[in-house]
Coordinates of C-alpha atoms in Angstrom, one line a residue:
M21 CA -3.0 -20.9 6.4
I22 CA -0.7 -18.2 5.0
G23 CA 2.1 -16.6 6.3
F24 CA 3.8 -13.6 5.7
G25 CA 5.8 -14.9 2.5
D26 CA 2.0 -15.4 1.3
I27 CA 0.8 -11.6 2.0
T28 CA 4.4 -10.4 0.6
A29 CA 3.3 -12.6 -2.5
A30 CA -0.1 -11.8 -2.8
A31 CA 1.6 -7.6 -3.0
D32 CA 3.8 -8.7 -6.1
R33 CA 0.7 -10.1 -8.3
I34 CA -1.4 -7.7 -7.5
R35 CA 0.6 -4.9 -7.9
G36 CA -0.6 -2.9 -11.0
H37 CA -4.4 -4.6 -10.7
V38 CA -6.3 -2.7 -7.6
R39 CA -4.9 1.2 -6.3
R40 CA -2.6 2.3 -3.8
T41 CA -5.1 3.6 -1.1
P42 CA -4.1 6.5 0.5
L43 CA -3.8 7.7 5.1
I44 CA -4.4 10.1 5.8
R45 CA -4.0 12.1 8.8
A46 CA -8.2 12.6 10.7
D47 CA -7.0 16.0 11.7
Q48 CA -9.0 20.0 11.8
L49 CA -11.7 18.2 13.0
L50 CA -14.4 19.4 14.7
E51 CA -15.6 16.6 16.8
A52 CA -12.7 14.5 16.6
P53 CA -13.4 11.6 18.2
T54 CA -10.3 10.7 20.0
A55 CA -7.7 12.4 21.6
A56 CA -4.5 10.9 20.0
P57 CA -3.5 10.8 16.0
L58 CA -5.9 9.0 14.2
W59 CA -4.0 8.5 10.9
L60 CA -7.7 6.4 8.2
K61 CA -6.2 4.1 5.4
L62 CA -9.0 4.6 2.5
E63 CA -10.0 1.1 1.3
C64 CA -13.4 3.4 0.5
L65 CA -12.0 4.4 -2.7
Q66 CA -10.6 0.8 -3.7
V67 CA -11.3 -0.2 -7.6
T68 CA -15.3 -1.7 -6.7
G69 CA -14.6 0.5 -3.6
S70 CA -13.8 -2.0 -0.4
F71 CA -10.0 -3.8 0.3
K72 CA -12.5 -6.8 -1.3
A73 CA -10.3 -6.1 -4.5
R74 CA -7.3 -6.9 -2.7
G75 CA -7.9 -10.5 -2.2
A76 CA -10.1 -11.3 -5.6
T77 CA -7.5 -10.3 -7.4
N78 CA -5.4 -12.3 -5.7
R79 CA -7.2 -15.7 -6.0
L80 CA -8.2 -14.8 -9.8
L81 CA -4.3 -14.6 -10.3
A82 CA -3.3 -17.7 -9.0
A83 CA -6.3 -19.5 -9.7
D84 CA -5.5 -21.9 -13.4
P85 CA -7.3 -20.4 -16.3
A86 CA -8.2 -23.3 -17.8
A87 CA -10.6 -23.6 -14.6
L88 CA -11.5 -20.4 -15.0
A89 CA -13.1 -21.2 -18.1
R90 CA -16.4 -23.2 -16.3
G91 CA -17.7 -19.4 -15.2
I92 CA -16.9 -18.0 -11.2
V93 CA -19.6 -18.9 -8.7
T94 CA -19.6 -16.3 -5.2
A95 CA -21.3 -15.6 -2.1
S96 CA -21.0 -11.9 -0.7
G97 CA -22.7 -9.3 1.2
G98 CA -21.8 -7.1 -0.9
N99 CA -18.7 -5.4 -1.3
H100 CA -17.1 -9.1 -2.0
G101 CA -19.2 -9.4 -4.4
L102 CA -17.9 -6.7 -6.0
A103 CA -15.2 -7.6 -6.2
V104 CA -15.5 -10.7 -7.6
A105 CA -17.9 -9.7 -10.0
R106 CA -14.7 -7.4 -11.1
A107 CA -12.3 -10.0 -11.0
G108 CA -14.5 -11.8 -13.1
H109 CA -14.4 -8.5 -15.8
L110 CA -10.9 -8.5 -15.9
A111 CA -11.0 -12.8 -17.4
R112 CA -13.7 -12.6 -19.2
V113 CA -15.5 -15.5 -17.7
K114 CA -19.4 -16.0 -16.6
T115 CA -19.6 -14.6 -12.8
T116 CA -22.3 -15.1 -10.9
V117 CA -22.8 -13.4 -7.2
F118 CA -25.3 -14.9 -4.0
L119 CA -26.6 -12.6 -2.2
P120 CA -28.5 -12.7 1.3
G121 CA -32.0 -10.3 1.1
N122 CA -30.3 -7.8 3.1
A123 CA -28.1 -6.7 0.8
S124 CA -28.2 -2.7 -0.1
P125 CA -29.7 -1.8 -3.7
A126 CA -27.3 0.4 -4.8
K127 CA -24.7 -2.7 -4.1
R128 CA -26.9 -5.4 -6.5
A129 CA -27.0 -1.6 -8.7
K130 CA -23.5 -1.8 -9.0
L131 CA -23.1 -5.6 -9.1
A132 CA -24.8 -5.1 -12.6
G133 CA -22.7 -2.5 -13.8
W134 CA -20.5 -4.9 -13.6
G135 CA -22.0 -7.8 -15.4
A136 CA -22.9 -9.8 -12.9
E137 CA -25.7 -12.6 -12.5
I138 CA -27.3 -11.5 -9.0
R139 CA -29.0 -14.1 -7.5
I140 CA -31.2 -13.7 -4.5
E141 CA -30.4 -16.4 -0.9
G142 CA -31.7 -16.0 2.4
M143 CA -31.9 -13.5 4.2
V144 CA -27.8 -13.8 6.1
W145 CA -24.8 -14.5 4.3
D146 CA -24.3 -18.3 5.3
E147 CA -27.7 -18.8 3.7
A148 CA -26.8 -17.7 0.0
D149 CA -23.3 -19.4 1.1
R150 CA -24.7 -22.9 0.9
A151 CA -26.9 -21.9 -2.0
A152 CA -23.5 -21.1 -3.8
R153 CA -21.8 -23.8 -2.8
A154 CA -24.6 -26.0 -4.6
F155 CA -23.7 -23.0 -7.0
A156 CA -20.4 -24.5 -7.8
G157 CA -20.7 -27.5 -8.1
E158 CA -23.8 -28.0 -10.2
T159 CA -21.9 -25.8 -13.2
G160 CA -18.5 -26.8 -12.2
A161 CA -17.7 -22.7 -11.4
V162 CA -14.8 -21.5 -9.6
Y163 CA -16.0 -20.9 -6.0
F164 CA -14.2 -17.6 -4.4
H165 CA -14.9 -17.5 -0.7
P166 CA -14.8 -14.3 0.8
F167 CA -12.7 -15.0 4.0
A168 CA -12.4 -18.4 4.1
D169 CA -9.6 -18.8 1.4
P170 CA -6.0 -18.1 1.9
E171 CA -5.5 -16.9 -2.0
V172 CA -8.3 -14.6 -0.4
V173 CA -6.8 -13.5 3.4
A174 CA -3.0 -13.4 1.6
G175 CA -4.6 -10.5 -0.7
Q176 CA -6.7 -8.9 1.8
G177 CA -3.0 -8.4 4.0
T178 CA -1.6 -6.4 1.4
V179 CA -3.3 -3.0 3.6
A180 CA -1.0 -3.7 6.2
L181 CA 2.4 -3.7 4.0
E182 CA 1.2 0.2 2.5
I183 CA 0.2 0.8 6.2
A184 CA 3.8 0.3 6.8
E185 CA 5.7 1.3 4.3
E186 CA 4.0 5.1 5.6
L187 CA 3.8 5.0 8.6
P188 CA 6.0 3.0 10.8
E189 CA 4.8 4.3 13.9
V190 CA 1.1 3.3 14.3
S191 CA 1.3 1.0 18.0
L192 CA -3.0 0.8 17.6
F193 CA -4.7 -0.9 15.0
L194 CA -8.5 -1.0 14.3
I195 CA -10.1 -3.7 11.8
A196 CA -13.9 -3.7 10.8
I197 CA -14.6 -7.5 11.4
G198 CA -17.6 -9.9 9.1
G199 CA -16.3 -13.4 8.5
G200 CA -12.4 -12.3 9.6
G201 CA -10.3 -12.6 6.3
L202 CA -9.0 -8.8 6.5
A203 CA -8.4 -9.1 9.9
A204 CA -7.0 -11.7 9.4
G205 CA -4.4 -11.3 6.1
M206 CA -3.5 -8.4 8.1
A207 CA -3.1 -8.7 11.2
T208 CA -0.5 -11.7 10.2
A209 CA 1.5 -8.5 8.5
I210 CA 1.1 -6.6 11.3
R211 CA 2.7 -9.3 13.6
A212 CA 5.6 -9.6 11.5
T213 CA 6.3 -5.7 10.9
Y214 CA 4.7 -3.6 14.2
P215 CA 5.6 -6.7 16.6
K216 CA 4.4 -4.4 20.0
A217 CA 1.4 -3.0 18.2
R218 CA -2.5 -3.2 19.4
I219 CA -5.1 -4.9 17.7
V220 CA -8.5 -5.1 18.4
G221 CA -11.3 -6.2 15.6
I222 CA -14.9 -4.3 15.5
E223 CA -18.5 -7.2 15.0
P224 CA -21.6 -5.9 15.7
V225 CA -23.3 -6.8 18.8
G226 CA -25.8 -8.7 16.3
S227 CA -23.1 -10.8 15.3
P228 CA -20.5 -11.0 17.2
T229 CA -19.3 -14.4 15.5
L230 CA -15.1 -14.1 16.7
R231 CA -15.9 -13.0 20.1
A232 CA -18.3 -15.5 20.6
S233 CA -15.3 -18.5 19.0
L234 CA -12.5 -16.7 21.3
D235 CA -15.1 -17.0 24.5
A236 CA -15.5 -20.5 24.2
G237 CA -12.1 -21.1 22.5
R238 CA -13.4 -22.7 19.8
V239 CA -16.0 -22.1 16.4
V240 CA -18.9 -21.6 17.4
T241 CA -22.3 -21.8 15.7
L242 CA -23.9 -18.6 16.5
D243 CA -27.6 -18.4 17.3
A244 CA -29.0 -15.5 15.3
V245 CA -27.3 -12.6 13.2
T246 CA -29.3 -9.4 14.1
T247 CA -27.0 -7.0 12.3
A248 CA -28.4 -4.9 9.8
V249 CA -25.2 -4.9 8.4
P250 CA -25.4 -7.0 5.8
T251 CA -20.8 -6.9 4.9
M252 CA -20.4 -8.3 9.4
A253 CA -22.9 -10.4 9.4
C254 CA -21.7 -13.8 9.4
G255 CA -23.3 -17.1 11.5
R256 CA -19.8 -18.6 11.3
T257 CA -16.0 -18.4 10.8
D258 CA -13.7 -20.9 9.3
P259 CA -11.3 -22.5 12.1
R260 CA -8.0 -21.5 9.8
I261 CA -9.5 -18.1 10.3
F262 CA -10.0 -18.7 14.3
D263 CA -6.8 -19.8 14.7
I264 CA -5.3 -16.6 13.0
I265 CA -7.9 -14.7 14.9
R266 CA -7.0 -16.4 18.6
S267 CA -3.0 -16.0 18.4
T268 CA -2.8 -12.2 16.5
V269 CA -5.3 -10.6 17.5
D270 CA -5.2 -8.7 21.1
E271 CA -8.6 -8.4 21.8
V272 CA -12.9 -8.3 19.8
V273 CA -14.7 -5.0 20.9
L274 CA -18.9 -5.3 19.7
I275 CA -20.4 -2.1 19.1
E276 CA -23.9 -1.2 18.1
D277 CA -25.6 -0.9 14.5
R278 CA -26.4 3.1 15.4
D279 CA -23.2 4.2 16.4
M280 CA -21.5 3.1 13.1
E281 CA -24.8 4.8 11.5
R282 CA -23.3 7.8 13.4
A283 CA -19.9 7.0 12.5
A284 CA -20.4 6.8 8.6
R285 CA -22.6 10.5 9.5
W286 CA -19.9 11.5 10.9
L287 CA -17.1 10.9 8.6
W288 CA -19.2 12.8 5.6
F289 CA -19.0 15.4 8.0
E290 CA -16.0 15.2 9.0
L291 CA -13.8 14.5 5.6
G292 CA -15.9 14.1 2.9
L293 CA -16.0 10.4 2.4
A294 CA -18.9 8.5 1.4
A295 CA -18.3 5.1 3.9
D296 CA -20.8 2.1 4.4
L297 CA -21.4 1.0 7.9
S298 CA -18.3 -1.5 7.8
G299 CA -16.2 0.7 6.8
A300 CA -17.4 3.3 10.1
A301 CA -16.7 1.1 12.6
S302 CA -12.8 1.8 13.0
V303 CA -14.7 5.0 13.9
A304 CA -17.5 3.9 15.2
A305 CA -15.4 1.4 18.2
L306 CA -13.5 5.4 19.5
Q307 CA -16.7 7.6 19.7
S308 CA -18.6 4.8 20.7
G309 CA -15.8 4.8 23.5
R310 CA -14.9 0.3 23.1
V311 CA -11.6 1.6 22.5
V312 CA -9.7 3.9 24.5
P313 CA -6.5 3.9 22.9
R314 CA -4.0 4.4 25.6
H315 CA -1.7 7.4 26.4
G316 CA 0.9 8.5 22.5
D317 CA -1.6 5.5 20.5
V318 CA -1.1 6.3 17.0
V319 CA -4.3 4.6 15.8
C320 CA -4.5 3.8 12.2
G321 CA -7.9 3.0 11.4
L322 CA -9.4 1.5 8.1
V323 CA -12.8 2.7 6.2
C324 CA -12.4 -0.7 4.5
G325 CA -16.5 0.1 2.9
A326 CA -17.7 2.4 0.5
G327 CA -21.6 3.6 0.7
T328 CA -23.5 6.0 1.1
D329 CA -24.9 4.7 5.0
G330 CA -23.3 8.3 5.7
L331 CA -25.4 10.6 3.3
A332 CA -28.1 10.9 5.4
A333 CA -29.3 13.5 7.6

């Protein structure tokens, strides 16, 4: 699907169009989630509030301008939709975003702020995606897939390039998984720059898309998606994403929604970071004990999305 060269090309393409986000040491804490040194890559401070801006911007800049004139369409749990709405704003073309009914009201409001037309379809991303694809077929709008698109995956992989430049001693990466595009892009870059590092993917118990497929040895469709985290709710991954994850990621662990809620509150209390539940997944995996660093590990987790989940008492 992609190689390391695609990621470096994406980094060159999107430079100046997205932010280089901070990488901070999580220290001076009241309650540390791990005894190991922990660094957090703050993609919650990325333009539009998540790493998704990288992939959507790379997809935009690699696209045929004549095709874009017919508009852009996507389906999203929220973060990808925001990134695509911003891409449409940059290109000055109409953007339509299909959302499932469980999408955050705050993210719906932000989408409207970027000028996107919002359509609600179904209760999970897969249902919204079917409607978005049908819309693309009817109108000729360019479809921006949130994870099964090479340009999008390459754009997400640029997160790892920035980490490698600043923190070459990382030995354990923690990456949240929805459809798997972020993990696939980052893992491709990590294997080229950190060949001995461990990579752990994190999914909700209520949407074990990659974990179920890895256990089965093939891509499977989940019977049900029950997580309340819309940005991590996906009933089926793409076979190309599965192949990358299977060959690069060491393990996929499952955490409860309540683990992410607790971690989001921790991020707000300890670091003043407003993270959505997917953005809290890496901390949740440590706090819950689903990931236990080895002696000598230097851990890097992503705070991959912004939100108000940690602001509740």
